[in-house]
PDB file of C-alpha atoms in Angstrom:
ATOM      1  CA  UNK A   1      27.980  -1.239  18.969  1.00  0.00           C
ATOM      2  CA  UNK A   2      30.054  -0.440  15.903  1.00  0.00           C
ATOM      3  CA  UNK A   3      28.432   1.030  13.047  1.00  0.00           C
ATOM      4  CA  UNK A   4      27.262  -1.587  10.199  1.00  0.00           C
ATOM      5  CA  UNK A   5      29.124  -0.317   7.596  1.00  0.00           C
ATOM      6  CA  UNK A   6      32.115   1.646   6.473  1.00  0.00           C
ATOM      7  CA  UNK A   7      33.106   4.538   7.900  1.00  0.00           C
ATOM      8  CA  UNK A   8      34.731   5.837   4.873  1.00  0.00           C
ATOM      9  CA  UNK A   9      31.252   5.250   2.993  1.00  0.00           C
ATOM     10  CA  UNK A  10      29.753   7.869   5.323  1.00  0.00           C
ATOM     11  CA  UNK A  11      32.772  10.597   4.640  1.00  0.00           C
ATOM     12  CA  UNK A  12      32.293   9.773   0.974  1.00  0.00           C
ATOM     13  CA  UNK A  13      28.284  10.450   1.188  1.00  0.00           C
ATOM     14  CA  UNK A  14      29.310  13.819   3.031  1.00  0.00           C
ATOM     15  CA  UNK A  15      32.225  14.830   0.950  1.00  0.00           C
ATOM     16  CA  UNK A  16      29.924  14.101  -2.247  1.00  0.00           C
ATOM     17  CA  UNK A  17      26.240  15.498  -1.189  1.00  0.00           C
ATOM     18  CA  UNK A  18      27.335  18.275   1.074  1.00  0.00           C
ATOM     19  CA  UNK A  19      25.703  17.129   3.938  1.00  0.00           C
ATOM     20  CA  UNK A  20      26.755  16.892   7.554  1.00  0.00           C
ATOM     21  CA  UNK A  21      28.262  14.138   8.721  1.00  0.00           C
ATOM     22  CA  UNK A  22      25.833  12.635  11.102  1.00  0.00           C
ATOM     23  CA  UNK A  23      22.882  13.178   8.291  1.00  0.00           C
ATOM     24  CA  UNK A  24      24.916  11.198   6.287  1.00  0.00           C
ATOM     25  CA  UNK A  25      25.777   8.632   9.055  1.00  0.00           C
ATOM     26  CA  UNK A  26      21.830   8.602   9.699  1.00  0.00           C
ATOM     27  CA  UNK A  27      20.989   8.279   6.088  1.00  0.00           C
ATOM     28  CA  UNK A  28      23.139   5.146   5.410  1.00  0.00           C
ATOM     29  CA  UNK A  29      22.041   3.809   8.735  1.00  0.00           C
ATOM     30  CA  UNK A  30      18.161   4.278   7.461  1.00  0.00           C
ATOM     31  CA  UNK A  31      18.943   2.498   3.885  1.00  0.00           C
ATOM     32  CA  UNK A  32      20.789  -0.292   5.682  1.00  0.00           C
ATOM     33  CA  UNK A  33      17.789  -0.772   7.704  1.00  0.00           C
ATOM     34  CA  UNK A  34      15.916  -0.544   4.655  1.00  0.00           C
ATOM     35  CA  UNK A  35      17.732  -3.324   2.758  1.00  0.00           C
ATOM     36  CA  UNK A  36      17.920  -5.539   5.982  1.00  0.00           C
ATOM     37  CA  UNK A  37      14.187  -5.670   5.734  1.00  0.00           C
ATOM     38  CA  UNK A  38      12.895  -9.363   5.458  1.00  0.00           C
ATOM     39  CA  UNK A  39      10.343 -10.558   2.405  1.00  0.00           C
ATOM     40  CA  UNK A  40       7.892 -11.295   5.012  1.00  0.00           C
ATOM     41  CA  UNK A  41       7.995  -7.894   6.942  1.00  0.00           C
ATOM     42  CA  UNK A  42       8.021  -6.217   3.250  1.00  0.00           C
ATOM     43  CA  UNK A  43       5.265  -7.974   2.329  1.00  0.00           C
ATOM     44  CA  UNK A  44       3.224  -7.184   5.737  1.00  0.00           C
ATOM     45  CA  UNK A  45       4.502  -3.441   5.442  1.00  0.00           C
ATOM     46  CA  UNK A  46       3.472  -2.994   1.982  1.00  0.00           C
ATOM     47  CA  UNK A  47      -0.104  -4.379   2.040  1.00  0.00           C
ATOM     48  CA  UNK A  48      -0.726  -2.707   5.482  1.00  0.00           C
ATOM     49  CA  UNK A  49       0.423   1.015   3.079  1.00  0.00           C
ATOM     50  CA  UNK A  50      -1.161  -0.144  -0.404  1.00  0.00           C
ATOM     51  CA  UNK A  51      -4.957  -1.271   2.045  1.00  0.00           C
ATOM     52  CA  UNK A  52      -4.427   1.971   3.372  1.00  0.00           C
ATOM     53  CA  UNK A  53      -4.411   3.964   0.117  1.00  0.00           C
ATOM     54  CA  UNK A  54      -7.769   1.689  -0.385  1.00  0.00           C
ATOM     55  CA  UNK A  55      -6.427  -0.671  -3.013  1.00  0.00           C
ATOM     56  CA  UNK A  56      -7.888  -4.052  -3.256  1.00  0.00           C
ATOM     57  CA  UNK A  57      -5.974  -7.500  -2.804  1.00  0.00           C
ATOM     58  CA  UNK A  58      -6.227  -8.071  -6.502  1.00  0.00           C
ATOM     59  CA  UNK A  59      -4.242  -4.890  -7.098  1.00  0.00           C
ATOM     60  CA  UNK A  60      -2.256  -5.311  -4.375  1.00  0.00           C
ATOM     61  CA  UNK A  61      -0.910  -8.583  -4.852  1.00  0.00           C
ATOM     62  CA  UNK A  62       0.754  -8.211  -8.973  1.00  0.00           C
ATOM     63  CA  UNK A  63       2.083  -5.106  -6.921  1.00  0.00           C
ATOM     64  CA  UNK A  64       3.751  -6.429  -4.233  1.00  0.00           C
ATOM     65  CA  UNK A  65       5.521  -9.376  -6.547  1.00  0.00           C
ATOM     66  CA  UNK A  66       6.841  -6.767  -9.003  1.00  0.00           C
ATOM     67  CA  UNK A  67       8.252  -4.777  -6.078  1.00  0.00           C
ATOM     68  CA  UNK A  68      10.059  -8.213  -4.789  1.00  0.00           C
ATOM     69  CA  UNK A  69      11.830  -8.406  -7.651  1.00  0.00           C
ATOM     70  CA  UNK A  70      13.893  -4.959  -7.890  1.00  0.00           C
ATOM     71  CA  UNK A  71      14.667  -5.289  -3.757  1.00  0.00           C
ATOM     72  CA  UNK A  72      18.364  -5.020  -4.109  1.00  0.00           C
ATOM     73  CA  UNK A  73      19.189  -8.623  -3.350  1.00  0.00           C
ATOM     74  CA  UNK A  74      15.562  -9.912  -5.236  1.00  0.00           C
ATOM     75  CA  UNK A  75      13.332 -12.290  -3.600  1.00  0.00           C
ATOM     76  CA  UNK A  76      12.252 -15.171  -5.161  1.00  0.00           C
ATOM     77  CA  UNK A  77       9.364 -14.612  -7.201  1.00  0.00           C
ATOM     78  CA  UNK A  78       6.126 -15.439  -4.623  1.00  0.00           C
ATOM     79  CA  UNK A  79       2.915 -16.481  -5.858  1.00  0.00           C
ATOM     80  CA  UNK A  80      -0.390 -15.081  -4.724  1.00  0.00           C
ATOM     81  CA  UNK A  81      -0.871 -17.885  -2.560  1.00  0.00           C
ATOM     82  CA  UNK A  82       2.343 -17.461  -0.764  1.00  0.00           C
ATOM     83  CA  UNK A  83       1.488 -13.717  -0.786  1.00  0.00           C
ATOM     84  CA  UNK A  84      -1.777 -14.145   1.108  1.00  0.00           C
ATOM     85  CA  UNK A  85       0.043 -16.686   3.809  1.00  0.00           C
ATOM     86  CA  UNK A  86       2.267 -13.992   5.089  1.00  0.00           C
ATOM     87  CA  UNK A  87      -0.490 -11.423   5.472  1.00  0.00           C
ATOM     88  CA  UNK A  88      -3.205 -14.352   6.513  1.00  0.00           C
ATOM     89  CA  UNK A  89      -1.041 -17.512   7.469  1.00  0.00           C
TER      90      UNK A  89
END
């Protein structure tokens, strides 16, 4: 399976950071997987880490929706209902 994205970006992240080629390879490899993540498995992933620093839904939620918005490619804004479907629904 080819890699999903420029090689060239990898020899640039090497060349520029001084690390090792296949750190850098791995390191692009775990942002792309970061970025590829979908709202709903954000959402689930967040509130599962945010419940398990004890945080209540009320802080949870405003949290969650300001973190939406500065994903790379932003989600549209979710309300607290929508919110509590993807945990609950």
């Amino acid at each position: 399976m080819p890699d999903p994205f420029p090689q060239d970006l990898a020899r640039y992240l090497a060349a520029s950071t001084g690390l090792p080629q296949p750190t850098a390879v791995r390191v692009i490899a775990d942002i792309a997987t970061y970025f590829s993540e979908t709202i709903e498995d954000f959402v689930r992933r967040r509130h599962t880490e945010l419940r398990q620093r004890q945080r209540k839904n009320d802080e949870i939620w405003p949290i969650i929706a300001a973190e939406l918005g500065q994903r790379r490619f932003a989600a549209p804004g979710l309300s607290e209902r929508q919110l509590r479907r993807i945990i609950y629904g």
